[in-house]
Coordinates of C-alpha atoms in Angstrom, one line a residue:
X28 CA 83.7 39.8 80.8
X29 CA 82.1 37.0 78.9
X30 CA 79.3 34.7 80.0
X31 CA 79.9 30.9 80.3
X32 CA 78.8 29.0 77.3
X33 CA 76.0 26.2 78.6
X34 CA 76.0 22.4 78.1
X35 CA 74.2 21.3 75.2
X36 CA 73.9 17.8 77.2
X37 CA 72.4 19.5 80.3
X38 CA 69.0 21.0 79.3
X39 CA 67.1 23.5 81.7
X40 CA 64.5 22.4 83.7
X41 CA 62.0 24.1 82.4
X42 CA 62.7 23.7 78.7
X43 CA 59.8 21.1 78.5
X44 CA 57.5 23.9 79.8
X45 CA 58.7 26.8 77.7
X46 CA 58.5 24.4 74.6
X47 CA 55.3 25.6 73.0
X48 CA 52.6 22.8 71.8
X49 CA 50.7 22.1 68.9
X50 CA 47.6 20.6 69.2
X51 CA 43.5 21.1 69.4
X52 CA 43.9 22.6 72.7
X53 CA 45.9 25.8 71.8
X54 CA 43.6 27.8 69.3
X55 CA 46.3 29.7 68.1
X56 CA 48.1 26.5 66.3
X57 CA 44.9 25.3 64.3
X58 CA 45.8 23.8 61.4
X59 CA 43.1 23.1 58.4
X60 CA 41.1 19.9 58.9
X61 CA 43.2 16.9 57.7
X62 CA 41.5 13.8 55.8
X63 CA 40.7 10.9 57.5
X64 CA 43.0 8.4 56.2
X65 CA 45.8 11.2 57.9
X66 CA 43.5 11.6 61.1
X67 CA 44.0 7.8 61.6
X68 CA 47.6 7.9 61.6
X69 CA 49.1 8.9 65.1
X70 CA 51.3 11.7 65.0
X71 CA 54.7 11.3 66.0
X72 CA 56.6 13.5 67.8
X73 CA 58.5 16.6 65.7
X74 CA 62.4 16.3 65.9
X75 CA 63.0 19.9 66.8
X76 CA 66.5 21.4 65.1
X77 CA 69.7 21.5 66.8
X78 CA 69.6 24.6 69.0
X79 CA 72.6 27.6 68.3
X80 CA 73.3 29.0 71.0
X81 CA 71.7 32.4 71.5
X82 CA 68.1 33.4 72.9
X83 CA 66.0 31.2 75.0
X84 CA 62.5 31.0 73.4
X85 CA 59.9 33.1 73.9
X86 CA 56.8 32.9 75.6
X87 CA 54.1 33.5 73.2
X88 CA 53.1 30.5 71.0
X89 CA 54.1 30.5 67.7
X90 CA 51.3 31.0 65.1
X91 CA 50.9 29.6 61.4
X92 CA 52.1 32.3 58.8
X93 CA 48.8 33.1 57.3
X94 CA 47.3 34.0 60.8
X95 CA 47.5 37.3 61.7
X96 CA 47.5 38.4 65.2
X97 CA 47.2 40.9 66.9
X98 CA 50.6 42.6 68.0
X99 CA 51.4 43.5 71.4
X100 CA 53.2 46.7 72.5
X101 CA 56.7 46.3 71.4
X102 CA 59.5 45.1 73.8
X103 CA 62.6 44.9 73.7
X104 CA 63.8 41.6 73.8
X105 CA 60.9 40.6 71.1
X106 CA 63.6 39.6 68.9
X107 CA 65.5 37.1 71.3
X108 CA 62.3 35.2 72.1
X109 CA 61.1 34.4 68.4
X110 CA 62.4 31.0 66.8
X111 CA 65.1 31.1 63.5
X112 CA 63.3 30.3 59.8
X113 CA 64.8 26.8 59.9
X114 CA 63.0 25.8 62.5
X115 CA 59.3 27.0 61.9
X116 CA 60.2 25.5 58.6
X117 CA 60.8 22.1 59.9
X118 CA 58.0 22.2 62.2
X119 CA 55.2 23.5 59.1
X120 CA 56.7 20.4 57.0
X121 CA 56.3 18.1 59.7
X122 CA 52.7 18.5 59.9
X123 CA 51.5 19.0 56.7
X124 CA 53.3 15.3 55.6
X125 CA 53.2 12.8 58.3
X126 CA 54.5 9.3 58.4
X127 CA 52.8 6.6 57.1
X128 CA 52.6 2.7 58.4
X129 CA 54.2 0.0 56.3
X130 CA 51.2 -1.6 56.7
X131 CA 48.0 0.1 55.2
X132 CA 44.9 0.2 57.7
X133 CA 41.6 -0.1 56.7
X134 CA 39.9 3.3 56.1
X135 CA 36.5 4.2 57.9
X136 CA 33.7 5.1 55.6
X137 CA 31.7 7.2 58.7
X138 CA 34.9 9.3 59.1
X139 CA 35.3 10.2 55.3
X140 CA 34.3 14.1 55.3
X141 CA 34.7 16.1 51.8
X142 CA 37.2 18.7 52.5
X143 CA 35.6 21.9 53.4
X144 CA 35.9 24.9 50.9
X145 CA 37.1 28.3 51.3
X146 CA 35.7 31.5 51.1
X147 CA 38.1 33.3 49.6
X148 CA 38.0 34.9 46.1
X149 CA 41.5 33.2 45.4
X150 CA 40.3 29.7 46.7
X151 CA 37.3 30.0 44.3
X152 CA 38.9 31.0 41.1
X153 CA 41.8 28.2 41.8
X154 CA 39.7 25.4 43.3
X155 CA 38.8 22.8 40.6
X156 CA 35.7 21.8 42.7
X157 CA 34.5 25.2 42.7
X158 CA 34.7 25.0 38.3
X159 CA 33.1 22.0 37.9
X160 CA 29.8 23.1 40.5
X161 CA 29.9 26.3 38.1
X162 CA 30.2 24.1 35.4
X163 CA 27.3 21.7 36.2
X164 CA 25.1 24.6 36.0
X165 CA 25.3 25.4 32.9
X166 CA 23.4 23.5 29.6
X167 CA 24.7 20.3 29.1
X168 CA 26.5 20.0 26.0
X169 CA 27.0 16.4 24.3
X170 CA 30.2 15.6 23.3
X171 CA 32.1 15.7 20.4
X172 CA 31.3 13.2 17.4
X173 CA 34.7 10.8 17.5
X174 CA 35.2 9.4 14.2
X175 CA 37.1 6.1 13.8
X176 CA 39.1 7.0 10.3
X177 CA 39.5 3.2 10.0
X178 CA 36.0 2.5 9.2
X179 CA 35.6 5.8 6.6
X180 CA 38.7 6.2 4.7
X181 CA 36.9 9.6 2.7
X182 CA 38.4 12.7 4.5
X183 CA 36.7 14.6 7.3
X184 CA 36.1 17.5 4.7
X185 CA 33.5 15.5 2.5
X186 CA 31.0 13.8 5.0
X187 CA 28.3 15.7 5.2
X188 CA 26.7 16.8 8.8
X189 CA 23.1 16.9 6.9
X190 CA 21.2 13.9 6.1
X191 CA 21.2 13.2 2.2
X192 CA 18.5 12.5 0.1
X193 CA 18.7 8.9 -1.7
X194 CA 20.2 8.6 -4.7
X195 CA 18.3 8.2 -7.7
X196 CA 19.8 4.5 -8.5
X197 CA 18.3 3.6 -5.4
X198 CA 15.1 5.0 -6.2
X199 CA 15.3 3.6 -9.4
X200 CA 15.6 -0.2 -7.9
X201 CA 12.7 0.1 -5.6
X202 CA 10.6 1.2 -8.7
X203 CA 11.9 -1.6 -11.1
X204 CA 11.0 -5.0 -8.8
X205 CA 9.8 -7.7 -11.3
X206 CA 5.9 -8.2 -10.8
X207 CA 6.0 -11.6 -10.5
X208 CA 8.1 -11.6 -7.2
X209 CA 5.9 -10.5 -3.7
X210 CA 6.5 -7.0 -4.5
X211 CA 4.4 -4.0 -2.8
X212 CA 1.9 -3.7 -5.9
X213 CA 1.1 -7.7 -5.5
X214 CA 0.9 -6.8 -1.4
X215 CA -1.0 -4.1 -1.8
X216 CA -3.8 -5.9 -4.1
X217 CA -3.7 -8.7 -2.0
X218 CA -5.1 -6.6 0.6
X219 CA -7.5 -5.5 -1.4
X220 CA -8.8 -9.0 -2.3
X221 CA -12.1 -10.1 -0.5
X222 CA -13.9 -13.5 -0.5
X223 CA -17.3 -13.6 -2.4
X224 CA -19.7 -14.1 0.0
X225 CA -22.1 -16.8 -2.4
X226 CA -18.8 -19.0 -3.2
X227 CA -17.2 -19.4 0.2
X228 CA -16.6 -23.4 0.7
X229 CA -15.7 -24.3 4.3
X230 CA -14.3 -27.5 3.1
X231 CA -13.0 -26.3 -0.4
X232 CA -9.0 -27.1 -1.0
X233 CA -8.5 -24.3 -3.8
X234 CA -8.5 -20.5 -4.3
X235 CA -9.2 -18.9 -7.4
X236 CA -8.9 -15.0 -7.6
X237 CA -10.7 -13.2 -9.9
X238 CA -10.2 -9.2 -10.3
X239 CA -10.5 -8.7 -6.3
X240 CA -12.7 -11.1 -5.4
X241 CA -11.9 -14.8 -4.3
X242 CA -13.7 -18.3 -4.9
X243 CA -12.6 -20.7 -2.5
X244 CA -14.0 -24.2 -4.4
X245 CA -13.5 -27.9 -5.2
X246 CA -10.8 -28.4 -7.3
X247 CA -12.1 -31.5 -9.0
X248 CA -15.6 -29.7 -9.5
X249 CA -13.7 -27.1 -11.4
X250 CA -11.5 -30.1 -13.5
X251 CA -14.5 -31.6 -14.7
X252 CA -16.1 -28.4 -16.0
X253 CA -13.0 -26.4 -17.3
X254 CA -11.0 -27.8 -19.9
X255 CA -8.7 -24.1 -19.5
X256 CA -8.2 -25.0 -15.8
X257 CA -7.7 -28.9 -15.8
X258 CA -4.9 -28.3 -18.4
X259 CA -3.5 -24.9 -18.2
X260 CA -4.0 -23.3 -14.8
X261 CA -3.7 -26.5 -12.0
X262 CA -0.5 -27.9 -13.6
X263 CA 1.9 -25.0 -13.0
X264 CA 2.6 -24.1 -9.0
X265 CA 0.0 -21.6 -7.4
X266 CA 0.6 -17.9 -7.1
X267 CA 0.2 -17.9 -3.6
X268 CA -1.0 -19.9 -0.5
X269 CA -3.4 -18.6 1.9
X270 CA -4.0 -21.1 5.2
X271 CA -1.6 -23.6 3.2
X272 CA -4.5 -23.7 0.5
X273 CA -3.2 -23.0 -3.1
X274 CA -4.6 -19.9 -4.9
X275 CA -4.1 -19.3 -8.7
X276 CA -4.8 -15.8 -10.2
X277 CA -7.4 -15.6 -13.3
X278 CA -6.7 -13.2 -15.8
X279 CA -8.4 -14.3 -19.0
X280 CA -10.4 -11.9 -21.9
X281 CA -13.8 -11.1 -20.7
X282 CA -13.6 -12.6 -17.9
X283 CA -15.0 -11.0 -14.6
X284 CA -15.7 -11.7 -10.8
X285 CA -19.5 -10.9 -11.7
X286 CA -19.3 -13.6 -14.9
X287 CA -17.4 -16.0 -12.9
X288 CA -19.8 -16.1 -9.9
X289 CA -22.3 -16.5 -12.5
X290 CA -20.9 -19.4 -14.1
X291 CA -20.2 -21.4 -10.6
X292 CA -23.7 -20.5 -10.2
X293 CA -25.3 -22.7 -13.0
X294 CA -22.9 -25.4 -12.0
X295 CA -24.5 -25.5 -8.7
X296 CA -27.9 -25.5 -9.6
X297 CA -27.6 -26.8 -13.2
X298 CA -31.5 -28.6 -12.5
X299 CA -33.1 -25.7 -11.8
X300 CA -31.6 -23.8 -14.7
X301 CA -33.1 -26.8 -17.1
X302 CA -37.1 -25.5 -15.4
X303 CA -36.8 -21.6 -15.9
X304 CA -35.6 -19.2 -18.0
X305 CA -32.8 -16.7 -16.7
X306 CA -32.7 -13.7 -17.7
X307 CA -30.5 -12.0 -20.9
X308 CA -27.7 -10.5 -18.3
X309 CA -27.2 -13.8 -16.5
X310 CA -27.6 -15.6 -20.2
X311 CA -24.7 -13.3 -21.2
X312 CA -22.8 -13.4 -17.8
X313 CA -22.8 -17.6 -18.0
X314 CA -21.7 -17.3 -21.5
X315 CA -18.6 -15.1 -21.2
X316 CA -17.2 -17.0 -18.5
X317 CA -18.0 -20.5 -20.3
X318 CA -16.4 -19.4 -23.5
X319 CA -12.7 -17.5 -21.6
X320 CA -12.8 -20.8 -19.3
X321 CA -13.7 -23.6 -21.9
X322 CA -16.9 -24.9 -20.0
X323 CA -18.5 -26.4 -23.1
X324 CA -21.8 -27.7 -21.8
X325 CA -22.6 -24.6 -20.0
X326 CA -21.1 -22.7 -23.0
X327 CA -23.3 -25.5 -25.5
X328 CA -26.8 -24.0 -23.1
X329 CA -26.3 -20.4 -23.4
X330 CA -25.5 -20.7 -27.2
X331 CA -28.9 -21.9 -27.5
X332 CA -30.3 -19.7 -25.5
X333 CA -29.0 -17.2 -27.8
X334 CA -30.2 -19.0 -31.2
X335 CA -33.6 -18.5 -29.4
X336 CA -33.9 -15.2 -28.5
X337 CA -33.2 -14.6 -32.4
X338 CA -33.9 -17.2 -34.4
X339 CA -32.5 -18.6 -37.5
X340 CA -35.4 -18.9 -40.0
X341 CA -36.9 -16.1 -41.7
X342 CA -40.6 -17.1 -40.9
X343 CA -39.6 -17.2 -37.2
X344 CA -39.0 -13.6 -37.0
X345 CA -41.9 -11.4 -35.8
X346 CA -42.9 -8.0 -35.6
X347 CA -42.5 -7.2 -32.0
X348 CA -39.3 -6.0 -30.9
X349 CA -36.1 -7.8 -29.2
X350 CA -34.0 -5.7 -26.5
X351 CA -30.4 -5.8 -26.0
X352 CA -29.3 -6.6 -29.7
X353 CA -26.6 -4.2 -29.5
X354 CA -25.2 -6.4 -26.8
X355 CA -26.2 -9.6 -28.7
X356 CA -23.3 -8.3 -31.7
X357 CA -20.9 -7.9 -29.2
X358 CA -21.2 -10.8 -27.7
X359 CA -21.5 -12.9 -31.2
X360 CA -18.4 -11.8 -31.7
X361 CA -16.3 -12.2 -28.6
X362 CA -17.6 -15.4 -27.7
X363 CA -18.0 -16.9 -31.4
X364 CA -21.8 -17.0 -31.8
X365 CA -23.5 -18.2 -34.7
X366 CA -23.6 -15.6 -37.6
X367 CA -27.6 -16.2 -37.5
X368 CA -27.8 -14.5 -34.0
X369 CA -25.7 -11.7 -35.4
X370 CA -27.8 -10.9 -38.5
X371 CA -30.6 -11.2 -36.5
X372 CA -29.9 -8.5 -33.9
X373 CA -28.2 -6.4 -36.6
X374 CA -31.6 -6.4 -38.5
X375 CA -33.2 -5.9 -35.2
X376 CA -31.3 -2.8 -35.0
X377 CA -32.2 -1.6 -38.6
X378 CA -35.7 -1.8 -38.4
X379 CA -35.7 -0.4 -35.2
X380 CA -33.7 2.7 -35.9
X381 CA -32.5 3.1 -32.1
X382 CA -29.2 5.7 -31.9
X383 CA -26.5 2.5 -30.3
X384 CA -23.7 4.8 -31.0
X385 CA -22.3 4.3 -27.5
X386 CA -22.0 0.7 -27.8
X387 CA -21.0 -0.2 -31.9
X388 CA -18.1 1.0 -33.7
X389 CA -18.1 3.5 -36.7
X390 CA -17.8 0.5 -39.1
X391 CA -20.9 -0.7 -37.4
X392 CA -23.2 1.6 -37.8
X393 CA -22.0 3.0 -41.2
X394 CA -22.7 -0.7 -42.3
X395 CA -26.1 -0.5 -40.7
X396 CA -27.1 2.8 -42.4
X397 CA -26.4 1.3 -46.0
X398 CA -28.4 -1.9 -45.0
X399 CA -31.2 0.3 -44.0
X400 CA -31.0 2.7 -47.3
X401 CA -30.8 -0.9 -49.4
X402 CA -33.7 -2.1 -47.6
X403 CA -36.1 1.0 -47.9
X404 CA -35.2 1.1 -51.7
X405 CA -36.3 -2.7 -52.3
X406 CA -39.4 -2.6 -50.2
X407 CA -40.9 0.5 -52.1
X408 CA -39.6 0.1 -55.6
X409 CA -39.8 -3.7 -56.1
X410 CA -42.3 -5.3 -53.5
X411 CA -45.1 -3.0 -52.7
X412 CA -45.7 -2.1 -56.3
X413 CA -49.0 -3.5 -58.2
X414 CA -47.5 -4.6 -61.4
X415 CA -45.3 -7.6 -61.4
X416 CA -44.1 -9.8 -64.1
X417 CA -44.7 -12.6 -61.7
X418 CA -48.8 -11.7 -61.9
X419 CA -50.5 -12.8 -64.7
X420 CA -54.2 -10.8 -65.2
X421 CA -56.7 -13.3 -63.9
X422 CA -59.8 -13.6 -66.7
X423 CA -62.2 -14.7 -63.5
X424 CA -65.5 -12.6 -63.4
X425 CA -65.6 -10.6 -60.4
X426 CA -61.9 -10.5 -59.8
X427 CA -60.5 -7.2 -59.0
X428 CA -56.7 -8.4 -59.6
X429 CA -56.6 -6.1 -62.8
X430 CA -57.1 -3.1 -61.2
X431 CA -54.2 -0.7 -59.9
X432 CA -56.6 0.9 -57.6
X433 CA -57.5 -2.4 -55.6
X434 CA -54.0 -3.3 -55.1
X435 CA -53.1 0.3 -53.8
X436 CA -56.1 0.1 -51.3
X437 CA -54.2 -3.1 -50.2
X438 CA -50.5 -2.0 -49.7
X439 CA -51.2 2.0 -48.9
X440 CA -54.5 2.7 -47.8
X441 CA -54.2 -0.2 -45.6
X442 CA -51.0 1.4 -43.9
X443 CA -48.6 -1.4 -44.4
X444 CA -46.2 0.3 -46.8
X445 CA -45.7 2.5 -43.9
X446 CA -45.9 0.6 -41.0
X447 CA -42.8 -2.0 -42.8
X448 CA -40.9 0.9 -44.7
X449 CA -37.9 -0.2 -42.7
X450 CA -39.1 -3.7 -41.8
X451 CA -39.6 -5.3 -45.2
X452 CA -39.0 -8.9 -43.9
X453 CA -41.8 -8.3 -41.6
X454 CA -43.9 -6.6 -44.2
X455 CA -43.8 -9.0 -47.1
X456 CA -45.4 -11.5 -44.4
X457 CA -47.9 -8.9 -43.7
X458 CA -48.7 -8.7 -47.3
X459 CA -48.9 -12.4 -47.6
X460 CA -51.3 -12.5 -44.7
X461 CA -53.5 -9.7 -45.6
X462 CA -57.2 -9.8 -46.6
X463 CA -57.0 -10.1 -50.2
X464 CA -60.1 -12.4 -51.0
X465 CA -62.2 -10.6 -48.8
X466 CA -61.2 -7.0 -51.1
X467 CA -62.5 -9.1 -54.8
X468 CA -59.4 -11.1 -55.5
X469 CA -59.9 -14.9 -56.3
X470 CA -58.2 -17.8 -54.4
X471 CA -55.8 -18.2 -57.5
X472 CA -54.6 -14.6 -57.7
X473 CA -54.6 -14.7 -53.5
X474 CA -52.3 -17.8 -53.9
X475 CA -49.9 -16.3 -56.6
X476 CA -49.1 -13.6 -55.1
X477 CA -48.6 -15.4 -51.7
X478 CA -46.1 -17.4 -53.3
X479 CA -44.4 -14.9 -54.7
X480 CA -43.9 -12.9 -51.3
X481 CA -43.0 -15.8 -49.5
X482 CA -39.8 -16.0 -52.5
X483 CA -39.0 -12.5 -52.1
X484 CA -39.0 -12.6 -48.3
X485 CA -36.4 -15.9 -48.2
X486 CA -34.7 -13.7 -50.9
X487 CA -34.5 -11.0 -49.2
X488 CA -33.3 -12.5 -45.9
X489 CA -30.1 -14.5 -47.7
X490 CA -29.2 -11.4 -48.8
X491 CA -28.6 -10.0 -45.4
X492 CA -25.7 -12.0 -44.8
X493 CA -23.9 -9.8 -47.4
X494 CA -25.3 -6.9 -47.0
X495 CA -24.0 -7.0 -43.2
X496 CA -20.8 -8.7 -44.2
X497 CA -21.3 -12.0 -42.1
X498 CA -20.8 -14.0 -45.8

């Protein structure tokens, strides 16, 4: 006998009750913690699946599938009471997607909680949060060079990772700058450059360098001494400015920061110059620059300064002897001295027989040794000899002019062969000066032979000329 099929449209009392709930309050249906922009949204009611007929539902709540509970003692009728597939599959896809508004609702920054992580060794290896904590921990590595082939059309192949030297072209243009542009050197020797402490003018309106020193002067002071600067220096543009103040860099022949400071010297106190008498190096100093810079005045007083120290004429010479004559020939010639002052420090250094071979040339002082061989052979074969054609024998009684023995006495005993044997200039004036009255000659023979020592000596010095090859 078969039972009565029931109404679908009449439902039992007590289906509502049977009907298990999901929710907070029944432990056994927790779901994982949803975000909060899903916690906002109310949940609507699950549309449960038509019912078949068959079983009425259990009592015991349905659980998720990845709970495991515990199992009570089998029954009978277990499999009446559980629910079909299709609808725990309905009810699992219903809660994991729910509806969402048309209209999209603010979310609430204080309800925002990060998604707690699982345990598990699955969760882990699968989670991409868990990677990139793992992943932090470890050395950070910078990332990889991106190369725009647009800009560098050479493949990837031939630029170098390494730094490369430079090229040699390049090296070569940094060592071939023109030196009149503001190079390195012209920097580098403008550091250098210092002001000269004695020639610093607050109010001056030009700067002349010298070497690495620096004048700062009066221009038109400078104009009116220096023919070299008024026409050849101040016409062209300056080298340089320094405190918008022209500067022109010197570079003349033997000319020097130590000559130059001398030289502006003397033209500051040209009246006290005129009282005393400087010494040879400041002489020599003033007379270098005046010369390279065309001062003539100042170039006019220390050429006569010059003449003085070694004079001219022959009876001006004397015996004692003059320093710095090797000097003297140098500067005679760099500076264009008179050829007097030359042969006059030459001889200097004849008689004298001082070694200068750190300060002449070869040609020098092989000249100098045949002027002093020439000069030893005149004095003892021609002059300091008794007979002379020039001496006639004096007839006077009493005179002793006729005897070779007196005139011996005279020249050798007397020691003045010896004493001039490389000095004759100086020893034919000794001769003419010596004592001959007093040793028994007369006033005629004394006179005669004056005279004809005095000749000889004039002779002899005219003859210098060529014999140093000043003629």
């Amino acid at each position: 006998m078969s039972e009565p099929q029931a109404d679908p449209t009449n439902k039992p009392e007590n289906a509502s009750q049977e009907q298990p709930v999901a929710g907070p309050s029944n432990p056994a249906l927790s779901t994982p913690p949803i975000a909060a922009a899903d916690a906002n949204i109310p949940e609507q009611p699950s549309q449960p699946a038509p019912k078949t007929p068959g079983p009425t539902p259990s009592q015991f709540p349905v659980s998720p599938p990845q709970s495991v509970l515990t199992p009570s003692p089998p029954s009978d009728d277990e499999d009446e009471d559980l629910p079909d597939s299709a609808q725990l599959l309905s009810q699992s896809t219903q809660n994991k997607t729910p509806r969402r508004n048309s209209t999209p609702k603010k979310m609430n920054s204080s309800l925002i909680r990060p998604r707690p992580l699982t345990s598990t060794t699955a969760t882990i290896k699968s989670s991409p949060i868990v990677k990139t904590e793992q992943a932090s921990q470890s050395p950070v590595k910078p990332p990889p060079e991106v190369i725009d082939l647009s800009l560098d059309p050479s493949p990837p192949n031939s630029r170098a990772s390494t730094p490369q030297p430079p090229s040699q072209s390049l090296r070569k243009r940094k060592a071939s700058r023109p030196s009149g542009s503001f190079s390195t050197p012209r920097s580098k020797r403008a550091r250098n450059e210092t002001y000269h402490e004695d020639h610093l003018a607050l109010d001056g309106n030009i700067i002349i360098v010298v070497g690495l020193k620096k004048f700062r002067l009066h221009r038109s002071v400078l104009a009116e001494q220096s023919t070299y600067l008024k026409k050849e220096v101040f016409p062209r543009e300056p080298d340089d400015t320094e405190d918008k103040i022209p500067l022109y860099r010197i570079k003349v022949p033997n000319l020097t920061a130590q000559n130059f400071a001398a030289l502006l010297n003397a033209i500051k106190n040209a009246i006290s110059f005129a009282d005393e008498e400087p010494e040879f190096d400041q002489i020599a100093s003033i007379l270098e620059a005046s010369h390279a810079l065309k001062c003539n005045k100042f170039y006019r007083w220390a050429t006569r300064r010059f003449e003085k120290m070694w004079p001219q004429a022959v009876d001006e010479i004397i015996q004692a002897p003059c320093p710095n004559a090797a000097a003297t020939i140098s500067l005679a010639r760099t500076c264009k001295l008179p050829v007097s002052v030359q042969k006059c420090a030459m001889y200097e250094l004849v008689r004298r027989r001082v070694d200068y071979s750190d300060r002449l040339s070869k040609e020098d002082l092989q000249r100098l040794n045949e002027v002093q061989g020439r000069l030893t052979s005149e004095w003892a074969c021609r002059i300091a000899i008794a007979v002379d054609k020039n001496f006639v024998a004096c007839g006077t009684e009493g005179c002793v002019s006729a005897q070779p023995l007196a005139h011996h006495d005279m020249v050798v005993g007397s020691g003045i062969r010896e004493e001039y044997f490389f000095d004759p200039v100086c020893g034919l004036e000794a001769l003419s000066k010596a004592d001959w009255k007093g040793k028994g000659w007369c006033e005629a023979c004394v006179l005669q032979r004056q005279n004809v020592w005095r000749k000889s000596k004039e002779r002899l010095w005219k003859d210098l000329d060529g014999f140093f090859g000043l003629a």
